[in-house]
């Protein structure tokens, strides 16, 4: 199911939580929602799930507005802070959610078994939710969101509180699900969006500041290419001076004298020219690494100003 | 309706999983039992009449405190813990949600009243016993409980603090139990008539005397309905 967000706006008192944002998500796409705290991620998600009402604009699923059409059965939602009934055992809770979502009686048991397997809850399934560790609570939250096999998954910070192994597992899980469904997830863990999402949406102060894949964002953010080299065969200073003369090179700096490392910043990719120059001069090249602009830097660039 | 039942089952289970249900039922039975049988002054043996009037009076007052204690957490806690967000984004409409919670509280009251059937059986063997009037008394208690539950749910939907919900429910209860009664006493004319009609006390005592009047039934049903509708409104109005 496709989601279309059009000119969405929401104001809390004097503060514009969401300010005229538009984007769309297609089936089979995982959209990562990035932004500093208070940027409007959660508000947007709450409006998409129709938990709160918008002020302006519209959210449409398959062309129908979420505030008039009933899409609750098509949406699986993991709210921020993952609220759960502490005194309910995991199995009972999942059954409760399945029944509320209208899963057919004959299928409830099967769905619960599937979710417990999928989310790795088998060892904890008879415990009360209040007794679970944060990571397991998060899994229960994911399980309840997916229990009715929804077409759309809205996950507000799905991996908070998980240990690194669990994070990898949950990411894999989301990726697998994302192939056939529409997924929107929010996070402020940057490597996470890169690892899981097909597309990244960065919002800041209620406005969209970037929209695209990690690669397109990188290209947009900086046109400079940084290349790291490890070269021997001549004095490092001479090498640097010579490389600095190549057309297109903006700067060439010695990073580390002991290991003969040089960093070259150029306005386009000149790896080939660099390589030829080195070969012609009879130097030995042992390392040549293109340095990618970090998503962190892009994020800081976009959200600090 | 299926979903209301799902909610009701879950709520009831959570009362019986914690001590709340047992405590409330024990307190209810202890109170009504004490005043009905052994308080001395005013109990059944003192009055020397085979009826349950003492029980109905005590039960009314016990339920008056008992019901806000049941309903106070029903919506307030969901709001506080954030689970209301889970519930409302599930495929259930708000009215069914409230009806489910209402059912749970009502069933709990029924269970508590169910234990007092023992009183009924005992007293009915003691002497000349009016079965009709006694059944009316039970009907009155059930109708009044439904109204109190409506009020309690509404109070719970106003806040995310259980204590506040409890107190607000009591205050509204006091208004319907006393204030309208008192106002009816001091006010004459149509206004006095109106206050008289609004008082729970009047309607309850007329039913428990054994007179079933559609007016009384309509009164309790509309109070219940109002409570449920207002709670639904309070929950729907958000963000």
XYZ file of C-alpha atoms in Angstrom:
544
model
C 0.000 0.000 0.000
C 1.308 3.394 -0.920
C 1.340 6.228 1.548
C 1.124 9.790 0.340
C 1.755 12.664 2.728
C 0.671 16.005 1.312
C 1.493 19.382 2.836
C 1.041 18.005 6.322
C 1.071 20.537 9.143
C 0.527 20.287 12.881
C 0.945 22.957 15.511
C 1.185 22.517 19.270
C 0.556 25.900 20.821
C 3.153 28.290 19.432
C 5.357 25.484 18.151
C 5.084 24.117 14.645
C 5.736 20.426 15.147
C 5.238 19.548 11.503
C 5.461 22.309 8.961
C 4.116 21.606 5.504
C 5.844 18.344 4.689
C 5.141 16.144 1.690
C 6.543 12.768 0.737
C 5.386 9.403 -0.446
C 6.314 5.823 0.323
C 5.660 2.892 -1.969
C 5.076 -0.781 -1.280
C 8.347 -2.613 -0.833
C 10.132 0.481 0.341
C 11.700 1.084 3.733
C 11.756 4.750 4.571
C 14.052 5.958 7.307
C 12.917 8.992 9.198
C 15.867 10.898 10.568
C 16.010 14.018 12.607
C 17.156 15.484 15.897
C 14.913 15.193 18.937
C 11.769 17.250 18.559
C 12.046 17.467 14.782
C 8.530 16.169 14.238
C 9.185 12.506 13.461
C 6.872 11.113 16.102
C 4.143 13.634 15.355
C 4.176 12.692 11.677
C 3.954 9.019 12.570
C 1.090 9.613 14.969
C -0.797 11.439 12.243
C -0.183 8.634 9.752
C -1.604 6.118 12.232
C -4.512 8.505 12.841
C -3.833 8.643 16.575
C -3.789 12.419 16.431
C -5.413 14.740 13.949
C -3.580 16.963 11.521
C -4.134 20.715 11.276
C -3.559 21.009 7.570
C -2.771 18.880 4.567
C -3.548 15.199 4.356
C -2.179 11.688 4.669
C -3.549 9.292 2.094
C -3.231 5.551 1.816
C -4.103 4.189 -1.604
C -5.747 7.541 -2.341
C -8.012 7.627 0.738
C -7.455 9.961 3.629
C -6.474 8.201 6.884
C -8.843 10.373 8.903
C -11.917 9.182 7.009
C -11.028 5.709 5.774
C -10.404 2.987 8.336
C -6.872 1.752 7.765
C -6.215 0.604 11.322
C -6.296 -3.056 10.306
C -3.713 -2.399 7.591
C -1.258 -0.632 9.862
C 1.085 -2.135 12.411
C 2.362 0.475 14.798
C 5.134 0.489 17.354
C 4.715 3.731 19.298
C 7.539 5.710 20.839
C 8.618 4.370 24.265
C 6.895 1.083 23.378
C 4.022 1.133 25.902
C 2.990 -2.348 27.102
C 0.798 -3.924 29.768
C 3.370 -4.793 32.407
C 1.273 -7.355 34.233
C 0.274 -9.391 31.184
C 2.150 -12.504 30.098
C 3.657 -12.257 26.613
C 1.397 -14.922 25.093
C -1.778 -13.391 26.527
C -0.772 -9.979 25.330
C -0.161 -11.172 21.782
C -3.477 -12.994 21.806
C -5.215 -9.850 23.038
C -3.641 -7.795 20.240
C -4.507 -10.415 17.626
C -8.145 -10.482 18.729
C -8.375 -6.695 18.776
C -6.932 -6.505 15.291
C -9.563 -8.931 14.090
C -7.301 -11.853 13.225
C -9.570 -14.823 12.448
C -10.023 -17.094 15.483
C -8.638 -20.116 13.670
C -5.476 -18.246 12.785
C -4.723 -16.552 16.100
C -2.639 -19.385 17.553
C -0.683 -19.799 14.364
C 0.076 -16.062 14.123
C 1.219 -15.957 17.742
C 3.550 -18.907 17.153
C 4.949 -17.251 14.048
C 5.550 -13.946 15.823
C 7.225 -15.639 18.784
C 9.541 -17.449 16.428
C 10.174 -14.423 14.247
C 10.967 -12.129 17.162
C 12.910 -14.720 19.157
C 10.583 -14.674 22.142
C 10.341 -18.408 22.705
C 12.265 -18.514 25.983
C 10.286 -15.619 27.434
C 6.798 -16.327 26.153
C 5.273 -17.251 29.521
C 6.860 -14.424 31.469
C 5.022 -11.276 32.385
C 6.004 -8.353 30.199
C 7.098 -6.358 33.255
C 9.746 -8.971 33.986
C 11.379 -8.727 30.560
C 14.558 -6.848 29.762
C 14.346 -3.825 27.518
C 15.443 -5.715 24.429
C 12.783 -8.354 24.895
C 10.131 -5.737 25.552
C 11.108 -4.163 22.245
C 10.638 -7.534 20.553
C 7.209 -7.855 22.123
C 6.418 -4.392 20.762
C 7.471 -5.470 17.293
C 5.528 -8.707 17.576
C 2.307 -6.904 18.490
C 2.803 -4.497 15.590
C 3.123 -7.347 13.103
C 0.665 -9.833 14.592
C -2.080 -9.141 12.050
C 0.336 -9.188 9.112
C -0.264 -5.535 8.187
C 0.600 -4.023 4.824
C 2.082 -0.971 6.476
C 4.494 -0.883 9.381
C 5.151 2.303 11.298
C 7.991 1.859 13.760
C 9.000 4.673 16.055
C 12.595 3.989 17.101
C 12.404 0.215 16.841
C 15.940 -0.569 18.002
C 16.331 1.578 21.107
C 17.524 -0.420 24.066
C 18.698 -3.398 22.067
C 22.202 -4.795 22.319
C 24.333 -4.845 19.133
C 23.429 -8.450 18.308
C 19.759 -7.782 18.721
C 20.033 -4.624 16.627
C 21.460 -6.655 13.765
C 18.681 -9.232 14.133
C 15.919 -6.658 14.218
C 17.397 -4.857 11.213
C 17.456 -8.095 9.264
C 13.881 -8.707 10.322
C 12.750 -5.280 9.183
C 14.581 -5.675 5.898
C 12.954 -9.021 5.246
C 9.513 -7.640 5.998
C 10.191 -4.506 4.022
C 10.476 -6.397 0.752
C 6.760 -6.902 0.477
C 5.390 -4.178 2.743
C 5.552 -0.470 3.274
C 7.763 0.417 6.217
C 8.417 3.761 7.836
C 10.856 3.765 10.715
C 12.296 6.585 12.706
C 15.603 6.628 14.467
C 18.468 8.847 15.337
C 21.009 6.114 14.978
C 22.600 6.951 11.654
C 24.280 3.677 10.712
C 20.882 2.110 11.232
C 19.178 3.956 8.418
C 22.047 3.192 6.142
C 21.883 -0.474 6.992
C 18.129 -0.904 6.706
C 16.504 1.824 4.700
C 16.052 2.190 0.962
C 15.403 5.856 1.362
C 16.227 8.458 3.947
C 14.169 11.447 4.907
C 15.848 13.968 7.153
C 13.553 16.388 8.890
C 14.452 19.305 11.064
C 12.142 21.684 12.896
C 9.149 20.191 11.137
C 10.524 20.600 7.629
C 12.036 18.080 5.246
C 15.661 19.011 4.640
C 16.780 15.996 2.639
C 15.127 13.124 0.814
C 16.898 10.350 -1.055
C 19.109 7.288 -0.759
C 22.230 7.449 1.361
C 24.297 7.778 -1.822
C 22.327 10.658 -3.298
C 22.463 12.456 0.034
C 26.233 12.086 0.039
C 26.487 13.467 -3.447
C 24.237 16.367 -2.595
C 26.043 17.146 0.616
C 29.558 17.423 -0.681
C 31.021 17.543 -4.112
C 34.507 17.017 -2.753
C 36.085 13.607 -2.995
C 38.603 12.574 -0.419
C 41.187 9.898 -1.199
C 43.642 8.396 1.271
C 46.944 7.094 0.013
C 49.852 5.211 1.449
C 52.897 5.722 -0.707
C 56.600 5.021 -0.367
C 59.552 5.455 -2.706
C 60.435 9.091 -2.153
C 60.356 11.758 0.524
C 56.800 12.236 1.606
C 57.030 15.997 1.206
C 58.084 15.677 -2.444
C 55.283 13.252 -3.114
C 52.780 15.593 -1.573
C 54.006 18.562 -3.572
C 53.861 16.658 -6.822
C 50.388 15.271 -6.183
C 49.225 18.725 -5.210
C 49.951 19.904 -8.739
C 47.459 17.529 -10.372
C 44.578 19.545 -11.862
C 41.473 19.317 -9.741
C 43.273 18.741 -6.462
C 42.211 21.207 -3.819
C 44.545 20.125 -1.098
C 47.046 17.426 -0.350
C 48.034 16.849 3.231
C 50.360 14.561 5.058
C 48.341 12.583 7.558
C 51.011 10.505 9.183
C 54.747 10.674 8.515
C 55.608 7.261 9.940
C 53.174 5.296 7.824
C 53.526 7.538 4.753
C 49.868 8.486 4.524
C 48.584 11.368 2.456
C 45.053 12.649 2.117
C 43.961 14.332 -1.087
C 40.827 16.384 -1.480
C 39.643 16.997 -5.032
C 36.523 18.399 -6.648
C 35.857 15.227 -8.613
C 37.069 11.659 -8.646
C 40.677 11.707 -9.913
C 41.815 8.331 -8.660
C 42.999 7.332 -12.114
C 45.169 10.418 -12.597
C 46.662 10.003 -9.159
C 47.487 6.395 -9.873
C 49.134 7.218 -13.230
C 51.214 9.984 -11.646
C 52.452 7.618 -8.983
C 53.317 4.895 -11.491
C 55.120 7.401 -13.714
C 57.210 8.608 -10.783
C 58.086 5.028 -9.877
C 56.720 5.273 -6.353
C 55.123 2.346 -4.581
C 51.471 2.598 -3.692
C 50.275 0.281 -0.944
C 46.926 1.789 -0.145
C 44.327 3.878 -1.942
C 41.050 4.401 -0.150
C 38.206 6.625 -1.283
C 36.773 8.190 1.870
C 33.006 8.475 1.900
C 31.425 11.481 3.455
C 29.919 10.257 6.657
C 26.181 10.370 7.043
C 26.832 11.953 10.425
C 28.426 14.924 8.700
C 25.532 15.312 6.286
C 23.120 15.083 9.167
C 24.982 17.719 11.152
C 25.231 19.976 8.116
C 21.524 19.783 7.457
C 20.159 20.009 10.940
C 22.454 22.439 12.699
C 21.859 25.402 10.423
C -19.165 -6.490 19.982
C -16.620 -9.304 19.846
C -13.956 -6.750 20.509
C -15.797 -5.330 23.509
C -15.784 -8.845 24.888
C -12.045 -9.138 24.220
C -11.488 -5.950 26.185
C -13.821 -7.052 28.982
C -12.056 -10.408 29.316
C -8.677 -8.737 29.527
C -9.824 -6.186 32.109
C -11.481 -8.827 34.271
C -8.416 -11.001 34.090
C -6.204 -8.130 35.153
C -8.463 -7.560 38.207
C -8.278 -11.196 39.189
C -4.558 -11.487 38.424
C -3.872 -8.694 40.836
C -5.360 -8.605 44.320
C -7.808 -5.834 43.429
C -10.797 -8.032 42.630
C -10.408 -10.274 45.688
C -9.867 -7.346 48.032
C -12.870 -5.458 46.742
C -15.132 -8.482 46.892
C -13.980 -9.321 50.429
C -14.487 -5.745 51.581
C -17.912 -5.627 49.960
C -19.000 -8.868 51.605
C -17.495 -7.923 54.951
C -19.282 -4.591 55.035
C -22.664 -5.756 53.830
C -22.426 -8.937 55.933
C -21.557 -7.029 59.075
C -24.391 -4.542 58.803
C -26.919 -7.083 57.606
C -26.283 -9.767 60.198
C -24.184 -8.820 63.201
C -24.069 -5.079 63.720
C -26.652 -5.416 66.490
C -28.484 -2.164 66.217
C -30.423 -2.288 62.947
C -29.501 -5.735 61.668
C -31.991 -8.343 60.540
C -32.397 -9.918 63.984
C -32.958 -6.524 65.558
C -35.638 -5.603 63.046
C -37.237 -9.027 63.246
C -38.337 -8.788 59.637
C -37.459 -11.303 56.925
C -36.343 -8.852 54.287
C -33.063 -7.601 52.823
C -33.650 -3.869 53.197
C -30.645 -3.408 55.477
C -28.528 -5.249 52.952
C -29.714 -3.072 50.067
C -28.965 0.118 51.983
C -25.474 -1.033 52.979
C -24.775 -2.446 49.530
C -25.740 0.867 47.955
C -23.211 2.721 50.085
C -20.517 0.132 49.677
C -20.944 0.182 45.910
C -20.824 3.950 46.023
C -17.130 3.669 47.089
C -16.426 0.291 45.537
C -17.244 1.238 41.933
C -14.991 4.309 41.612
C -12.220 2.087 42.939
C -12.842 -0.350 40.088
C -13.225 2.214 37.340
C -10.543 4.712 38.365
C -7.719 2.943 36.572
C -9.642 1.816 33.515
C -8.847 4.750 31.253
C -6.541 6.878 33.403
C -3.920 4.149 33.545
C -4.026 3.548 29.802
C -3.415 7.243 29.348
C -0.598 7.349 31.851
C 1.284 4.326 30.524
C 0.692 5.307 26.902
C -1.078 2.051 26.093
C -4.070 4.122 25.019
C -2.054 4.864 21.883
C -1.749 1.142 21.214
C -5.440 0.569 21.796
C -6.667 3.429 19.670
C -4.451 2.534 16.739
C -5.789 -1.010 16.830
C -8.783 -1.957 14.764
C -11.387 -1.167 17.428
C -13.674 1.800 17.704
C -13.704 3.898 20.827
C -17.291 3.106 21.751
C -16.633 -0.652 21.720
C -13.561 -0.023 23.827
C -15.571 1.806 26.502
C -18.360 -0.771 26.376
C -15.758 -3.484 26.973
C -14.458 -1.688 30.033
C -17.994 -1.068 31.228
C -18.816 -4.753 30.889
C -15.753 -5.750 32.891
C -16.688 -3.484 35.793
C -20.327 -4.540 35.630
C -19.425 -8.220 35.677
C -17.192 -7.666 38.689
C -20.109 -6.041 40.524
C -22.332 -8.944 39.468
C -19.828 -11.413 40.884
C -19.724 -9.520 44.182
C -23.531 -9.411 44.316
C -23.653 -13.055 43.303
C -22.099 -14.071 46.618
C -24.929 -12.382 48.494
C -27.428 -14.851 47.051
C -26.522 -16.759 50.213
C -28.169 -13.951 52.216
C -31.216 -14.183 50.006
C -31.599 -17.913 50.543
C -31.011 -17.643 54.275
C -33.426 -14.806 54.878
C -36.092 -16.302 52.635
C -36.313 -19.267 55.058
C -36.604 -17.116 58.146
C -40.147 -15.932 57.715
C -42.693 -14.311 55.499
C -40.442 -13.249 52.630
C -41.354 -11.018 49.680
C -39.442 -12.472 46.722
C -40.672 -9.829 44.302
C -39.490 -6.887 46.387
C -36.120 -8.532 46.971
C -35.564 -9.180 43.290
C -36.482 -5.559 42.654
C -33.863 -4.571 45.203
C -31.245 -6.512 43.285
C -32.420 -4.968 40.021
C -32.113 -1.542 41.632
C -28.571 -2.294 42.789
C -27.582 -3.442 39.300
C -29.097 -0.397 37.612
C -27.485 1.930 40.107
C -24.133 0.178 39.662
C -24.379 0.638 35.908
C -24.936 4.353 36.405
C -22.018 4.603 38.846
C -19.779 2.726 36.404
C -20.732 5.191 33.668
C -19.822 8.053 35.971
C -16.600 6.313 37.030
C -15.505 5.718 33.443
C -16.169 9.324 32.580
C -14.103 10.474 35.577
C -11.314 8.129 34.534
C -11.347 9.506 31.002
C -10.779 13.041 32.280
C -7.333 12.507 33.708
C -4.281 10.270 33.714
C -4.166 10.194 37.487
C -6.074 7.377 39.173
C -6.548 9.197 42.465
C -8.018 12.188 40.680
C -10.305 9.856 38.743
C -11.446 8.216 41.991
C -12.158 11.533 43.696
C -13.937 13.039 40.697
C -16.154 9.967 40.477
C -16.958 10.299 44.186
C -17.746 13.989 43.837
C -20.105 13.370 40.935
C -21.594 10.515 42.945
C -22.122 12.759 45.963
C -23.855 15.322 43.773
C -26.277 12.724 42.474
C -26.776 11.040 45.849
C -27.016 14.044 48.193
C -26.817 17.420 46.618
C -29.805 16.970 44.327
C -31.729 15.491 47.242
C -30.960 18.454 49.475
C -31.674 20.955 46.733
C -34.993 19.241 46.061
C -35.800 19.662 49.728
C -35.118 23.401 49.875
C -36.379 24.318 46.417
C -40.039 24.279 45.627
C -41.774 24.374 42.275
C -40.528 22.930 39.001
C -36.875 23.353 39.956
C -37.399 21.270 43.064
C -39.183 18.692 40.920
C -36.195 18.634 38.574
C -33.663 18.103 41.370
C -35.896 15.409 42.768
C -35.900 13.644 39.380
C -32.111 13.885 39.138
C -31.419 12.286 42.502
C -30.141 8.700 42.420
C -31.400 8.155 45.953
C -35.031 8.723 45.035
C -34.958 6.387 42.074
C -33.102 3.704 43.958
C -35.376 3.740 46.964
C -38.473 3.579 44.808
C -37.167 0.500 43.002
C -35.945 -1.197 46.168
C -39.387 -0.755 47.695
C -40.528 -3.143 44.998
C -42.039 -0.681 42.596
C -40.652 -0.975 39.094
C -41.407 2.220 37.275
C -40.182 2.738 33.709
C -39.193 6.257 34.804
C -36.601 4.845 37.194
C -35.265 2.400 34.638
C -35.017 5.098 32.003
C -33.265 7.338 34.519
C -30.525 4.841 35.339
C -30.105 3.782 31.720
C -29.720 7.345 30.518
C -27.183 8.104 33.252
C -25.190 5.053 32.148
C -25.493 5.999 28.513
C -24.412 9.555 29.259
C -21.341 8.347 31.153
C -20.296 6.054 28.313
C -20.893 8.668 25.619
C -18.993 11.358 27.488
C -16.053 9.015 28.070
C -16.030 8.194 24.385
C -16.047 11.896 23.587
C -13.196 12.606 26.001
C -11.051 9.854 24.500
C -11.795 10.765 20.894
C -10.915 14.382 21.565
C -7.131 14.342 21.546
C -4.128 15.892 19.880
